[in-house]
Each structure stands twice: as structure tokens, then as C-alpha cells.
Short mmCIF file of C-alpha atoms and ligand atoms in Angstrom, two decimals:
data_model
loop_
_atom_site.label_atom_id
_atom_site.label_comp_id
_atom_site.label_asym_id
_atom_site.label_seq_id
_atom_site.Cartn_x
_atom_site.Cartn_y
_atom_site.Cartn_z
CA MET A 277 35.44 14.23 10.14
CA THR A 278 33.12 16.81 9.51
CA HIS A 279 29.28 16.80 11.19
CA HIS A 280 27.69 14.17 8.50
CA ASP A 281 30.48 12.22 7.87
CA ASP A 282 30.14 11.59 11.65
CA ALA A 283 26.40 10.93 11.70
CA VAL A 284 26.81 8.45 8.65
CA ALA A 285 29.63 6.80 10.57
CA ALA A 286 26.89 6.67 13.37
CA PHE A 287 24.28 5.02 11.30
CA THR A 288 26.45 2.48 9.97
CA GLN A 289 27.39 1.61 13.22
CA LEU A 290 23.15 1.66 14.69
CA LEU A 291 22.27 -0.10 10.96
CA GLY A 292 24.99 -1.96 9.37
CA ALA A 293 26.74 -0.99 6.27
CA ASN A 294 23.55 -2.17 4.11
CA GLY A 295 21.36 0.21 6.06
CA VAL A 296 22.90 3.35 4.83
CA ILE A 297 23.14 4.08 1.30
CA THR A 298 25.21 6.97 0.27
CA ALA A 299 26.13 7.11 -3.09
CA ALA A 300 24.23 9.42 -5.39
CA ALA A 301 24.07 7.10 -7.42
CA ASP A 302 22.36 4.46 -4.91
CA GLN A 303 20.60 7.42 -3.70
CA GLU A 304 18.79 8.48 -7.40
CA ARG A 305 15.73 6.54 -6.55
CA TYR A 306 14.68 7.66 -3.05
CA VAL A 307 15.20 11.10 -4.79
CA ARG A 308 12.90 11.10 -7.22
CA ASP A 309 9.15 10.54 -6.90
CA TRP A 310 6.33 8.53 -9.10
CA ALA A 311 6.51 11.35 -11.61
CA GLY A 312 10.03 11.84 -11.85
CA ALA A 313 10.03 15.73 -9.85
CA ARG A 314 13.00 16.00 -7.88
CA LEU A 315 14.34 18.70 -5.68
CA GLY A 316 17.59 17.58 -3.91
CA MET A 317 20.00 15.28 -2.72
CA PRO A 318 20.01 13.41 1.02
CA LEU A 319 22.86 14.09 3.70
CA ALA A 320 21.91 9.98 3.64
CA VAL A 321 19.57 7.35 3.06
CA VAL A 322 18.89 4.44 5.61
CA ARG A 323 17.30 1.43 6.34
CA PRO A 324 15.96 0.74 9.31
CA ARG A 325 14.45 -3.05 9.61
CA THR A 326 12.84 -2.50 13.32
CA THR A 327 11.16 -0.23 15.17
CA GLU A 328 14.27 0.05 17.81
CA GLU A 329 16.31 1.42 14.70
CA VAL A 330 14.04 3.81 14.02
CA ALA A 331 13.84 5.23 17.26
CA ALA A 332 18.05 5.48 17.51
CA VAL A 333 18.34 6.89 14.02
CA VAL A 334 15.66 9.39 15.19
CA GLY A 335 17.39 9.55 18.39
CA TYR A 336 20.55 10.82 16.41
CA CYS A 337 19.40 13.16 14.33
CA HIS A 338 17.45 14.82 17.10
CA ARG A 339 20.48 15.00 19.81
CA ASN A 340 22.77 16.29 16.52
CA GLY A 341 19.81 18.44 15.18
CA ILE A 342 19.78 17.05 12.19
CA CYS A 343 16.54 16.97 9.70
CA MET A 344 14.83 13.49 8.69
CA VAL A 345 11.94 13.01 6.39
CA ALA A 346 10.48 9.44 6.75
CA GLN A 347 9.62 8.37 2.93
CA GLY A 348 7.13 4.93 2.40
CA GLY A 349 7.00 4.05 -1.60
CA HIS A 350 7.38 7.52 -2.66
CA THR A 351 3.95 7.64 -4.52
CA GLY A 352 2.88 10.97 -2.79
CA LEU A 353 1.76 13.52 -5.24
CA VAL A 354 2.60 16.70 -3.27
CA LYS A 355 6.59 16.29 -3.41
CA GLY A 356 6.03 15.71 0.77
CA ALA A 357 8.95 12.66 0.66
CA LEU A 358 11.57 13.89 -1.29
CA PRO A 359 14.35 15.49 0.81
CA ASP A 360 15.11 19.07 0.48
CA SER A 361 17.06 21.47 -1.78
CA ARG A 362 18.82 23.80 0.73
CA THR A 363 18.68 21.68 4.04
CA PRO A 364 20.24 18.24 3.91
CA GLU A 365 17.68 15.99 5.00
CA VAL A 366 18.43 11.69 6.50
CA VAL A 367 16.03 9.94 3.96
CA ILE A 368 14.47 7.54 7.26
CA SER A 369 13.04 4.68 4.51
CA LEU A 370 10.78 1.71 6.04
CA GLU A 371 11.46 -0.08 2.64
CA ARG A 372 12.81 -3.30 5.19
CA MET A 373 10.15 -2.79 7.73
CA THR A 374 7.08 -5.00 5.47
CA ARG A 375 6.27 -7.37 8.57
CA ILE A 376 2.86 -8.85 9.05
CA ARG A 377 3.17 -8.86 12.62
CA GLY A 378 -0.90 -10.51 13.26
CA LEU A 379 -4.08 -10.84 12.38
CA ASP A 380 -7.16 -11.79 14.50
CA PRO A 381 -9.86 -12.75 12.31
CA LEU A 382 -12.76 -12.50 15.31
CA ASN A 383 -11.41 -9.16 15.98
CA PHE A 384 -11.07 -8.35 11.89
CA SER A 385 -8.22 -6.51 12.74
CA MET A 386 -4.61 -6.54 11.23
CA ALA A 387 -0.87 -5.32 13.21
CA VAL A 388 1.49 -4.51 10.65
CA ASP A 389 4.48 -2.70 9.96
CA GLY A 390 4.55 0.94 8.69
CA GLY A 391 6.98 0.13 5.78
CA CYS A 392 4.91 -2.83 4.75
CA ILE A 393 3.37 -2.31 0.76
CA LEU A 394 -0.44 -1.95 0.71
CA GLU A 395 -0.75 -5.09 -1.98
CA GLU A 396 0.81 -7.31 0.32
CA VAL A 397 -1.17 -6.32 3.39
CA LYS A 398 -4.46 -7.01 1.21
CA ARG A 399 -3.11 -9.72 0.17
CA ALA A 400 -2.65 -11.01 3.41
CA ALA A 401 -6.41 -10.18 5.09
CA GLU A 402 -7.81 -11.83 2.09
CA GLU A 403 -5.86 -15.16 2.81
CA ALA A 404 -7.59 -15.01 5.86
CA ASP A 405 -10.98 -14.26 4.41
CA CYS A 406 -11.02 -10.70 5.33
CA PHE A 407 -10.50 -8.06 3.17
CA PHE A 408 -8.85 -4.23 3.87
CA PRO A 409 -10.27 -1.55 2.03
CA LEU A 410 -7.89 0.96 0.75
CA SER A 411 -7.47 0.42 -2.57
CA LEU A 412 -6.15 2.98 -5.11
CA GLY A 413 -3.96 2.68 -7.87
CA ALA A 414 -0.61 3.04 -6.43
CA GLN A 415 -1.49 0.35 -4.14
CA GLY A 416 1.56 -2.38 -5.21
CA SER A 417 4.07 0.43 -4.27
CA CYS A 418 2.61 2.70 -1.62
CA GLN A 419 3.50 1.69 2.05
CA ILE A 420 0.58 1.79 5.42
CA GLY A 421 2.63 4.46 7.03
CA GLY A 422 2.59 6.68 3.53
CA ASN A 423 -1.26 5.77 3.49
CA ILE A 424 -1.29 6.95 7.11
CA ALA A 425 0.81 9.60 6.61
CA THR A 426 -1.01 11.11 4.06
CA ASN A 427 -4.85 10.35 5.40
CA ALA A 428 -4.88 8.02 1.40
CA GLY A 429 -8.34 8.02 -0.23
CA GLY A 430 -8.52 5.97 -3.21
CA VAL A 431 -11.80 4.19 -4.66
CA ASN A 432 -13.94 2.60 -1.90
CA VAL A 433 -14.05 5.64 0.32
CA LEU A 434 -17.52 6.08 -0.28
CA ARG A 435 -18.41 3.19 1.48
CA TYR A 436 -15.31 2.19 3.63
CA GLY A 437 -14.03 5.24 4.33
CA MET A 438 -10.25 7.47 3.93
CA MET A 439 -7.14 5.98 6.17
CA ARG A 440 -8.60 7.68 9.20
CA GLU A 441 -10.88 4.99 9.80
CA LEU A 442 -9.30 2.54 8.95
CA VAL A 443 -6.82 2.48 11.49
CA LEU A 444 -7.55 1.03 15.70
CA GLY A 445 -3.83 1.90 16.73
CA LEU A 446 -0.59 3.02 16.00
CA GLU A 447 2.92 2.95 17.01
CA VAL A 448 4.97 5.74 16.55
CA VAL A 449 8.48 6.67 16.45
CA LEU A 450 8.19 10.62 18.05
CA PRO A 451 10.72 13.14 16.35
CA ASP A 452 12.79 13.33 19.85
CA GLY A 453 13.28 9.49 19.22
CA GLU A 454 11.10 7.95 21.88
CA ILE A 455 8.42 4.97 20.65
CA TRP A 456 5.11 5.96 21.41
CA SER A 457 3.03 2.79 21.17
CA GLY A 458 -0.41 3.07 20.68
CA MET A 459 -0.96 -0.69 18.97
CA LYS A 460 -4.37 -1.04 20.62
CA ALA A 461 -6.67 -3.32 18.33
CA LEU A 462 -9.91 -1.34 19.80
CA HIS A 463 -13.15 -1.17 17.90
CA LYS A 464 -13.88 1.56 21.01
CA ASP A 465 -12.05 4.10 22.37
CA ASN A 466 -12.98 7.06 24.25
CA ARG A 467 -10.30 8.19 26.31
CA GLY A 468 -9.75 11.90 25.94
CA TYR A 469 -8.05 13.60 22.88
CA ASP A 470 -7.40 10.57 20.26
CA LEU A 471 -3.43 10.68 20.01
CA LYS A 472 -3.35 8.38 17.06
CA GLN A 473 -5.41 10.62 14.65
CA LEU A 474 -3.01 13.49 14.79
CA PHE A 475 -0.85 11.23 12.40
CA LEU A 476 -3.00 10.84 10.17
CA GLY A 477 -2.54 13.17 7.35
CA SER A 478 0.33 14.32 9.56
CA GLU A 479 2.74 14.00 6.64
CA GLY A 480 5.58 12.76 8.49
CA THR A 481 5.96 16.21 10.17
CA LEU A 482 5.25 15.05 13.89
CA GLY A 483 6.23 11.32 13.54
CA ILE A 484 7.59 8.18 11.76
CA VAL A 485 4.58 5.51 11.88
CA THR A 486 6.88 2.24 12.11
CA GLY A 487 3.32 0.06 13.57
CA ALA A 488 -0.45 -0.11 12.98
CA VAL A 489 -3.68 -2.13 13.35
CA LEU A 490 -5.62 -2.04 10.87
CA LYS A 491 -9.41 -2.48 10.66
CA LEU A 492 -10.74 -5.07 8.60
CA THR A 493 -13.96 -6.14 7.21
CA PRO A 494 -15.29 -9.56 5.65
CA ARG A 495 -14.30 -10.73 2.37
CA PRO A 496 -17.16 -9.50 -0.57
CA GLU A 497 -17.73 -12.79 -1.76
CA GLN A 498 -19.09 -11.86 -4.84
CA SER A 499 -19.15 -7.97 -6.79
CA GLN A 500 -20.38 -5.94 -9.78
CA THR A 501 -18.83 -4.22 -11.84
CA ALA A 502 -20.43 -1.67 -14.67
CA LEU A 503 -19.01 0.97 -16.87
CA LEU A 504 -22.41 3.15 -17.49
CA ALA A 505 -22.73 5.93 -20.57
CA VAL A 506 -24.20 9.19 -19.11
CA PRO A 507 -25.15 12.58 -20.57
CA SER A 508 -23.83 14.88 -18.49
CA VAL A 509 -21.85 15.33 -15.13
CA GLU A 510 -25.61 16.41 -13.57
CA ALA A 511 -26.52 13.15 -14.69
CA ALA A 512 -23.75 11.15 -13.15
CA VAL A 513 -24.69 12.73 -9.92
CA ARG A 514 -28.34 12.26 -9.94
CA LEU A 515 -27.27 8.68 -11.07
CA TYR A 516 -24.86 8.42 -7.84
CA ALA A 517 -27.45 9.16 -5.32
CA LEU A 518 -30.67 6.68 -7.31
CA THR A 519 -27.45 3.74 -6.89
CA ARG A 520 -27.33 4.64 -3.16
CA ARG A 521 -31.03 4.31 -2.97
CA ARG A 522 -31.75 1.47 -4.68
CA CYS A 523 -28.81 -0.74 -3.84
CA SER A 524 -28.36 0.06 -0.32
CA ASP A 525 -25.14 0.03 1.18
CA LEU A 526 -23.95 -2.14 -1.20
CA LEU A 527 -22.15 0.71 -3.35
CA SER A 528 -18.04 0.31 -3.13
CA ALA A 529 -16.99 2.70 -6.16
CA PHE A 530 -18.77 5.02 -7.75
CA GLU A 531 -15.99 6.75 -10.60
CA LEU A 532 -16.54 9.87 -12.93
CA MET A 533 -14.48 9.79 -16.06
CA PRO A 534 -14.83 12.27 -19.07
CA ARG A 535 -14.86 11.15 -23.11
CA LEU A 536 -11.17 12.22 -23.01
CA CYS A 537 -10.31 9.87 -20.15
CA LEU A 538 -11.16 6.74 -22.34
CA GLU A 539 -8.91 7.80 -25.26
CA LEU A 540 -6.69 8.52 -22.30
CA ALA A 541 -6.67 5.34 -21.63
CA PHE A 542 -6.61 3.46 -24.60
CA GLU A 543 -3.28 5.57 -25.66
CA ALA A 544 -0.93 4.15 -22.69
CA ALA A 545 -2.63 0.50 -22.61
CA PRO A 546 -3.79 -0.55 -26.90
CA GLN A 547 -4.56 -3.93 -25.39
CA LEU A 548 -7.46 -2.69 -23.88
CA ALA A 549 -10.85 -2.44 -25.90
CA ASP A 550 -13.43 -0.06 -26.06
CA PRO A 551 -16.45 -1.32 -24.52
CA PHE A 552 -18.78 1.24 -26.74
CA ASP A 553 -19.39 1.17 -30.17
CA GLU A 554 -20.34 5.20 -29.83
CA ALA A 555 -18.31 8.06 -27.76
CA TYR A 556 -20.35 9.53 -25.13
CA PRO A 557 -19.93 12.60 -23.38
CA TYR A 558 -19.41 10.92 -19.44
CA HIS A 559 -18.96 7.65 -17.85
CA VAL A 560 -19.15 5.99 -14.85
CA LEU A 561 -17.51 3.13 -13.36
CA LEU A 562 -19.40 1.37 -10.37
CA GLU A 563 -18.36 -1.69 -8.55
CA LEU A 564 -21.19 -3.12 -5.59
CA THR A 565 -19.65 -5.77 -3.24
CA ALA A 566 -20.92 -8.11 -0.88
CA THR A 567 -21.18 -10.93 1.06
CA GLY A 568 -24.11 -13.24 1.85
CA PRO A 569 -26.90 -14.33 -0.35
CA VAL A 570 -27.94 -11.22 -1.93
CA ASP A 571 -28.39 -10.38 -5.87
CA LEU A 572 -25.81 -8.40 -7.02
CA SER A 573 -27.11 -8.78 -10.48
CA GLY A 574 -30.34 -8.14 -10.22
CA LEU A 575 -29.61 -5.15 -8.38
CA LEU A 576 -27.71 -4.04 -11.00
CA GLU A 577 -29.29 -4.77 -14.33
CA GLY A 578 -32.60 -3.25 -12.44
CA LEU A 579 -30.35 -0.07 -11.71
CA LEU A 580 -29.71 0.31 -15.42
CA GLU A 581 -33.41 0.12 -15.96
CA ALA A 582 -33.94 2.71 -13.65
CA GLY A 583 -31.11 5.12 -14.91
CA MET A 584 -32.61 4.49 -17.81
CA GLU A 585 -35.83 5.36 -17.27
CA HIS A 586 -34.79 8.59 -15.14
CA GLU A 587 -32.53 9.95 -18.52
CA VAL A 588 -29.41 9.21 -16.20
CA VAL A 589 -27.69 6.54 -17.83
CA LEU A 590 -27.72 6.28 -22.35
CA ASP A 591 -26.10 3.20 -22.56
CA GLY A 592 -24.19 0.38 -20.31
CA VAL A 593 -21.73 -2.31 -19.81
CA LEU A 594 -21.72 -4.73 -16.86
CA ALA A 595 -19.19 -7.15 -16.37
CA SER A 596 -20.31 -10.48 -17.13
CA SER A 597 -16.93 -12.41 -15.71
CA VAL A 598 -14.18 -11.06 -13.26
CA ALA A 599 -11.61 -10.70 -16.10
CA GLN A 600 -13.95 -8.44 -17.60
CA ALA A 601 -14.37 -6.21 -14.68
CA GLY A 602 -10.43 -5.73 -14.84
CA GLN A 603 -10.56 -4.56 -18.22
CA LEU A 604 -13.23 -2.02 -17.00
CA TRP A 605 -10.69 -1.01 -14.44
CA ALA A 606 -7.91 -1.10 -16.13
CA ILE A 607 -9.44 1.89 -18.11
CA ARG A 608 -9.68 3.68 -14.78
CA GLU A 609 -6.06 3.27 -13.74
CA SER A 610 -4.56 3.58 -17.26
CA MET A 611 -6.07 7.03 -17.78
CA VAL A 612 -3.72 8.05 -15.35
CA GLU A 613 -0.83 6.50 -17.21
CA GLY A 614 -2.12 8.43 -20.19
CA GLN A 615 -2.18 12.15 -18.81
CA LEU A 616 1.40 11.48 -18.17
CA LEU A 617 2.39 10.34 -21.79
CA ARG A 618 0.59 13.65 -22.67
CA GLY A 619 3.44 15.51 -20.84
CA GLU A 620 3.17 17.85 -17.99
CA HIS A 621 -0.11 19.23 -16.96
CA LEU A 622 -1.84 20.11 -14.40
CA ARG A 623 -2.98 18.30 -11.76
CA THR A 624 -5.49 19.36 -8.83
CA ASP A 625 -7.19 17.08 -6.10
CA VAL A 626 -10.08 19.07 -5.12
CA SER A 627 -13.55 18.17 -2.98
CA VAL A 628 -16.88 20.04 -2.89
CA PRO A 629 -20.37 18.82 -1.65
CA ILE A 630 -21.24 15.92 -4.11
CA SER A 631 -24.66 18.32 -4.77
CA SER A 632 -22.28 21.26 -6.19
CA ILE A 633 -20.29 18.31 -8.48
CA ALA A 634 -21.32 19.92 -11.56
CA GLU A 635 -21.65 23.31 -11.30
CA CYS A 636 -18.21 23.40 -9.93
CA VAL A 637 -17.32 21.39 -13.28
CA GLU A 638 -19.08 24.12 -15.23
CA GLN A 639 -17.63 26.81 -14.54
CA ALA A 640 -13.84 25.36 -13.99
CA THR A 641 -14.48 24.68 -17.49
CA ALA A 642 -15.19 27.77 -18.31
CA GLU A 643 -12.72 29.48 -15.96
CA VAL A 644 -9.85 27.58 -17.97
CA ALA A 645 -11.20 27.52 -21.30
CA ALA A 646 -11.13 31.99 -20.44
CA LEU A 647 -7.58 31.68 -19.23
CA SER A 648 -5.84 29.15 -22.35
CA PRO A 649 -9.04 28.00 -24.78
CA THR A 650 -7.00 25.62 -26.39
CA SER A 651 -5.92 23.47 -22.87
CA GLN A 652 -8.23 20.37 -22.31
CA VAL A 653 -9.78 19.91 -19.12
CA ILE A 654 -10.74 16.11 -17.58
CA ALA A 655 -12.62 16.40 -14.83
CA TYR A 656 -12.79 12.73 -13.40
CA GLY A 657 -12.46 11.25 -9.97
CA HIS A 658 -13.90 9.85 -6.86
CA ILE A 659 -17.70 11.38 -7.57
CA GLY A 660 -18.86 9.72 -4.11
CA ASP A 661 -16.99 11.22 -2.09
CA GLY A 662 -17.50 14.68 -3.94
CA ASN A 663 -13.51 14.43 -5.21
CA LEU A 664 -12.42 15.60 -8.21
CA HIS A 665 -9.44 16.00 -9.83
CA ILE A 666 -9.89 18.57 -12.77
CA ASN A 667 -6.86 18.68 -14.35
CA VAL A 668 -5.57 20.63 -17.20
CA LEU A 669 -3.48 19.55 -20.50
CA PRO A 670 -2.24 22.36 -22.25
CA PRO A 671 -1.82 22.68 -25.89
CA ALA A 672 1.18 20.86 -27.14
CA GLU A 673 2.76 23.37 -28.42
CA THR A 674 3.06 25.30 -25.42
CA PRO A 675 6.82 26.01 -24.59
CA ALA A 676 8.40 24.01 -21.62
CA GLU A 677 9.80 27.39 -19.71
CA ALA A 678 5.61 29.05 -20.07
CA LEU A 679 4.02 26.04 -18.39
CA PRO A 680 4.76 26.92 -14.73
CA ALA A 681 3.17 30.51 -14.61
CA LEU A 682 -0.01 29.02 -17.16
CA PHE A 683 -0.51 26.26 -14.70
CA GLU A 684 0.00 29.01 -11.63
CA ARG A 685 -2.94 30.92 -13.08
CA LEU A 686 -5.54 28.06 -13.87
CA GLU A 687 -4.61 26.34 -10.62
CA ARG A 688 -5.76 29.71 -9.18
CA ALA A 689 -8.64 29.96 -10.94
CA ILE A 690 -9.85 26.83 -10.22
CA PHE A 691 -9.10 27.66 -6.40
CA THR A 692 -10.88 30.19 -6.44
CA VAL A 693 -14.32 28.23 -7.83
CA VAL A 694 -13.99 25.42 -5.71
CA ASP A 695 -13.53 28.55 -2.43
CA GLY A 696 -17.16 29.19 -4.03
CA PHE A 697 -18.61 25.93 -3.17
CA ASP A 698 -16.38 25.86 0.67
CA GLY A 699 -14.45 22.76 -0.80
CA SER A 700 -11.24 21.93 -0.09
CA ILE A 701 -8.17 22.60 -2.19
CA SER A 702 -6.92 19.60 -1.11
CA ALA A 703 -9.31 16.51 -1.37
CA GLU A 704 -6.65 13.39 -0.20
CA HIS A 705 -3.24 14.65 -1.73
CA GLY A 706 -2.56 16.47 1.50
CA ILE A 707 -0.46 19.31 1.24
CA GLY A 708 3.49 18.84 1.03
CA ARG A 709 5.25 21.05 -0.53
CA SER A 710 2.88 21.29 -4.03
CA LYS A 711 0.03 22.82 -2.29
CA GLN A 712 1.55 24.44 0.28
CA ALA A 713 0.65 28.20 -1.06
CA ALA A 714 -2.57 27.70 -1.59
CA PHE A 715 -3.31 25.85 1.59
CA LEU A 716 -1.54 28.91 3.61
CA ASP A 717 -3.71 31.38 1.97
CA ARG A 718 -6.53 29.90 2.95
CA LEU A 719 -6.06 29.35 6.91
CA THR A 720 -7.92 31.74 9.16
CA VAL A 721 -4.80 32.96 12.19
CA THR A 722 -6.97 30.85 14.75
CA GLU A 723 -6.51 27.42 12.56
CA ARG A 724 -2.38 28.88 11.80
CA ARG A 725 -1.71 28.94 15.72
CA LEU A 726 -3.23 25.85 16.58
CA LEU A 727 -1.32 24.01 13.84
CA ALA A 728 1.61 25.65 15.15
CA GLY A 729 0.67 24.60 18.40
CA ILE A 730 0.70 21.21 17.25
CA LYS A 731 4.07 21.05 15.73
CA ALA A 732 5.15 23.05 19.04
CA VAL A 733 4.32 20.03 20.95
CA PHE A 734 5.90 17.30 18.93
CA ASP A 735 8.64 18.53 16.90
CA PRO A 736 9.86 21.86 18.72
CA ASP A 737 13.05 22.06 17.21
CA ASP A 738 11.42 21.73 13.40
CA LEU A 739 13.81 18.52 12.51
CA MET A 740 11.24 16.44 11.33
CA GLY A 741 9.07 16.56 7.92
CA ALA A 742 10.75 20.23 7.89
CA GLY A 743 8.88 22.67 5.24
CA ARG A 744 6.17 20.20 4.59
CA ILE A 745 2.65 21.52 5.64
CA GLN A 746 3.44 24.33 7.59
CA PRO A 747 6.74 25.97 6.90
CA ALA A 748 8.75 27.72 9.94
CA SER A 749 8.57 30.86 9.01
CA GLU A 750 4.51 30.93 8.46
CA ARG A 751 4.40 28.90 12.62
CA SER A 752 5.91 31.97 13.74
CA SER A 753 4.57 34.59 12.75
CA SER A 754 1.32 32.57 14.12
C1 FAD B 233 -1.03 6.39 -9.62
C2 FAD B 233 -1.01 7.16 -8.43
C3 FAD B 233 -2.48 6.94 -7.89
C4 FAD B 233 -3.15 7.72 -6.69
N1 FAD B 233 -4.65 7.31 -5.97
C5 FAD B 233 -4.55 8.00 -5.07
C6 FAD B 233 -5.47 7.72 -4.39
O1 FAD B 233 -6.72 7.58 -5.75
N2 FAD B 233 -6.55 8.31 -2.87
C7 FAD B 233 -5.01 9.26 -2.07
O2 FAD B 233 -5.23 8.90 -1.29
N3 FAD B 233 -4.12 8.96 -3.08
C8 FAD B 233 -3.32 8.21 -4.01
N4 FAD B 233 -2.06 8.34 -4.75
C9 FAD B 233 -1.11 9.28 -3.81
C10 FAD B 233 -0.31 8.12 -3.03
O3 FAD B 233 -0.52 7.34 -3.45
C11 FAD B 233 -0.65 8.04 -1.67
O4 FAD B 233 -0.47 9.44 -1.08
C12 FAD B 233 -0.55 7.39 -0.77
O5 FAD B 233 -0.70 7.40 0.77
C13 FAD B 233 1.56 7.63 -0.53
O6 FAD B 233 1.92 6.75 0.35
P1 FAD B 233 3.49 6.32 0.49
O7 FAD B 233 4.32 4.91 1.22
O8 FAD B 233 4.04 6.31 -1.45
O9 FAD B 233 4.36 7.72 0.50
P2 FAD B 233 5.26 8.87 0.14
O10 FAD B 233 5.27 9.13 -0.70
O11 FAD B 233 6.50 7.72 0.25
O12 FAD B 233 5.41 9.92 1.50
C14 FAD B 233 4.35 10.70 1.60
C15 FAD B 233 4.21 11.50 2.84
O13 FAD B 233 4.01 10.61 4.01
C16 FAD B 233 5.77 10.44 4.50
N5 FAD B 233 5.77 9.65 5.15
C17 FAD B 233 5.64 8.23 4.17
N6 FAD B 233 6.34 7.03 4.83
C18 FAD B 233 5.88 7.54 6.25
C19 FAD B 233 6.04 7.06 7.59
N7 FAD B 233 6.13 5.82 8.17
N8 FAD B 233 5.66 7.31 8.97
C20 FAD B 233 5.62 8.96 8.88
N9 FAD B 233 5.86 9.75 7.65
C21 FAD B 233 5.57 8.79 6.52
C22 FAD B 233 6.43 11.24 3.53
O14 FAD B 233 7.08 12.18 4.54
C23 FAD B 233 5.69 12.18 2.99
O15 FAD B 233 5.52 13.22 3.45
C24 FAD B 233 -2.06 7.92 -5.94
C25 FAD B 233 -0.51 7.86 -6.22
C26 FAD B 233 -0.17 7.97 -7.78
C27 FAD B 233 1.00 7.64 -7.95
#
């Protein structure tokens, strides 16, 4: 028996035959991400059902020097959950850990397994007249553990914060198999270092999130959605400030979409109707939500009028029903699919101060035009968070083998522009493997040393999520 056969036999004993997948054909869906990317094949895919089973598998791997990678819904966009191509890793999938452990409507909190699908968590919260605000396009597949590991953002961040602000407690299996239980449901807990926050955004490199206590809010009783046409990015940013001032704290989403995004959405979902008669350069999709007796439609109509007066709004569609609001949101969601249909393209996820967004888009667009005049730039995203996806669709005739070098040049140019505004090269998707070089290039010596020190405390043998965020070779030089 080889070392690997021994491991598979041990996992089968721990989890039963159903809990271990070794046939290459059956592993297929665990080795590809949402965009179809793949790297290597795993030593095995294991599917524990409980925290104790996760701990048993991790403990075995730790004692036997076997590398592991946690996997949620594999919707991550930086290749972090894909098994490595050089070192065989055990994929630890949380797909069978889907229990809602409890919900406390008076405390506005709920406890869940790490493998719960985000959409199901949202549904369970709504059934108790509560609301879990994390909302993103992948919510039908991504898991709470993955959302925590990536510190996910989405469309409601401007009002409710990122995942980091939505977690009260955590349960984590540490890289040596020990279970750390921090499943507290406290809204205030100021005892020294906040250990749970270390796992938020750690991308599976410090431990496997098996449970979480999530922070809820009251379920919004009403919402108003509008798609407004605006003349420029600069106008969209001014409209954002106007909306915040006029609509109190009731703004829950504010998304920028250039015209090309609408066209991509219609290509992906031809059943969607263009809500405008004219082709405007930019659009803002915004949503107000509230509980209690608030006149949201009055607020929105007043905003539209004020926006026109200030010349930051050219035209607008206010959804008159939940179904119409759904149609407007479907445009936002389908445009991501539309980009995929156009083939390989450069995706970025950057942030700058909100006040610098317009200048950043202008400079990035000019840099891309200088390097590749016939490429198409689409700059869209969560501009209420200063978060833009400055994506580039290459000319259709570009040979496939020329794309990686082109994307590298374009990405470097866009990141240099972002640096000019003291921005971030990864606003919400994390580092994984895709953003690693750019991330490492921008770390100071002190940051490298501190990051390496944190990893050394949790996982000195580098067995969990090895090679993601800061690879061992980088750590030894810090
Ligand atoms: C259409 C689409 C839209 C998206 N929109 C957004 C958006 O608006 N905002 C945003 O932030 N992201 C967005 N994403 C990215 C993605 O959905 C998030 O990163 C999500 O949080 C990943 O969750 P997952 O369960 O799929 O994790 P995976 O992809 O399975 O894993 C991601 C990383 O987390 C680690 N991990 C997974 N589960 C665990 C666990 N239980 N414990 C420890 N580590 C774990 C993995 O090892 C990997 O490094 C989008 C993706 C798609 C496909």
C-alpha cells in the first residue's frame, strides 16, 4: 500500500465509503471552478458530515504530512479552492454540512454549519421575519464557510458591511485537527485580540470554518428599485452622495453599469427587455429598503427629481412591482454571464476612495486603449463601496495563445493606476493564486513578517491551503 492508499483507507474508515471520492470522473466537479478553470487532481475528495469528522480527517492529514484544501461552493474567483497541480491535496468539501443549528429572533442571530448555502441561510432568516444581508450573484451555490474564508462582499455592503461585519461567532477546525469553538452570539465582546476575525479573509489557510453565528437584521418590509441613466461615471458618484444625503440610511445597493453591460446582459438573457428607448452611456441600479412606516416611493421620486435638477440623472425607470424589480436585478446578474459568453477576458476587482472612482476609470480606460486600442473596457460594480470591476474584453480575433501575455500587461497597467489612488488590487475576491504576484509585490517588509508569523502560529507545517495568499517560499524570506 502506498502512503496515499493508506490515507484513502483511513478516510473511508472515518467517513464511510460515501464520504470519500477517489474516481477521477467523480472528482471532476470538485476540480473545476465556476469559470471552468482547473489546476490539478486531488489525492481524494472527502465529504465529512460533522465538525468531529472534519477534525478527524484534518488530524490524520496533520499527523501524516498530507496537504489539505477546504472547498465550499467553488464559486471563488481566484482559484483558491482548486486542488494544486504539483502537491496532491485532500479536498475537504463541506457540502454535507448544511444544518441550520438555531435562530434567535430576539438576539437577531442564527447559528449555521459552514457548508450551508448562502441562499438557504437567507431563506431561513426570512422565515423568522429576519434578514441576512449578504447578497451576491453566486448565492445559490456559495457556502457560508466560503463566504467567511473570502470575507465576501456583494451588493449590500454599503449598508450592512462585508462578511467580517456579519459574523458574531465561529467554530473552526485548526490545521492540527483541534476544534476551536468561538460560537458566541454576542454583539459586543471586547476581550483582547479578536481571534475569529483572523479567519475572515484567510482563504482556508488558517483553519476550516465548520460553524458560524451570523448577525441578522429585521426583514425589510418594503423596497424600491430603480435603474437610472446617468451621463458619466462622475455623475454616478455625485448621484451616490446625493442619494445617501436624501434617503437617510435606507440605501442598500448602488451599482454602476455602462451601456455595454446592458448589451452583454441581453446577449446572455434575450428574454430581458431594454427598459430604455435610448442608449445612455451609464446606468445606476439602486435599491432602498426599510422597515416601518417610511414613504420609500416618495423618497425615490424626490431623488429622481433632485438628480435631474443637479444634472446627474438623464432618465429613470422606477420598478412598480416586485417582478419588475426582479427584471432590473436580472440585468445586473446576467451581464456577468454575458461576459463569459464573449470568451476569455480580463477580470479585475479593485477599490479606490469613492471620490476617485471617475478619475480611476478614466485613467485605466486610457491605459488599456494605449496598450490594446480595440479591446473593450467595462468598468462596473459596487461603487457605493469604491469597488470596481475594470474588466477588459479582448478583440475577438486575438489568438488564444496571445491572451495570457495581453491580460498580464493590461492588468499591470490597471493596477498601476489603482496604486496611484492608494487603492486595493483585490477589493472583495481575495488573493488565492490569481492575485498573488500583484499582492506580494505590494507588501512591505513589515507586512510580510507579520503575515508569515500568523501562518506559523496556526499552521507551521504549511499543510492547509498551502501556496495560497503567501507561499512558503515568500515566508522564509521574511
Ligand atoms: C457570478 C458570481 C458573482 C460573484 N459575486 C461576488 C460578489 O459580489 N462579492 C464577492 O465578494 N464575491 C463574489 N463572487 C465570488 C464568490 O462567490 C465568493 O468568493 C464566495 O464567498 C466564495 O464562496 P464558496 O463557498 O464558493 O468558496 P470556494 O470557492 O469553495 O472557496 C473559496 C476559498 O475559501 C476557502 N474555503 C471554502 N470553504 C471554506 C471553509 N469552510 N473553511 C475555510 N476555508 C474555506 C477555499 O479553500 C478557497 O480558498 C462571485 C462569484 C460568482 C461566480
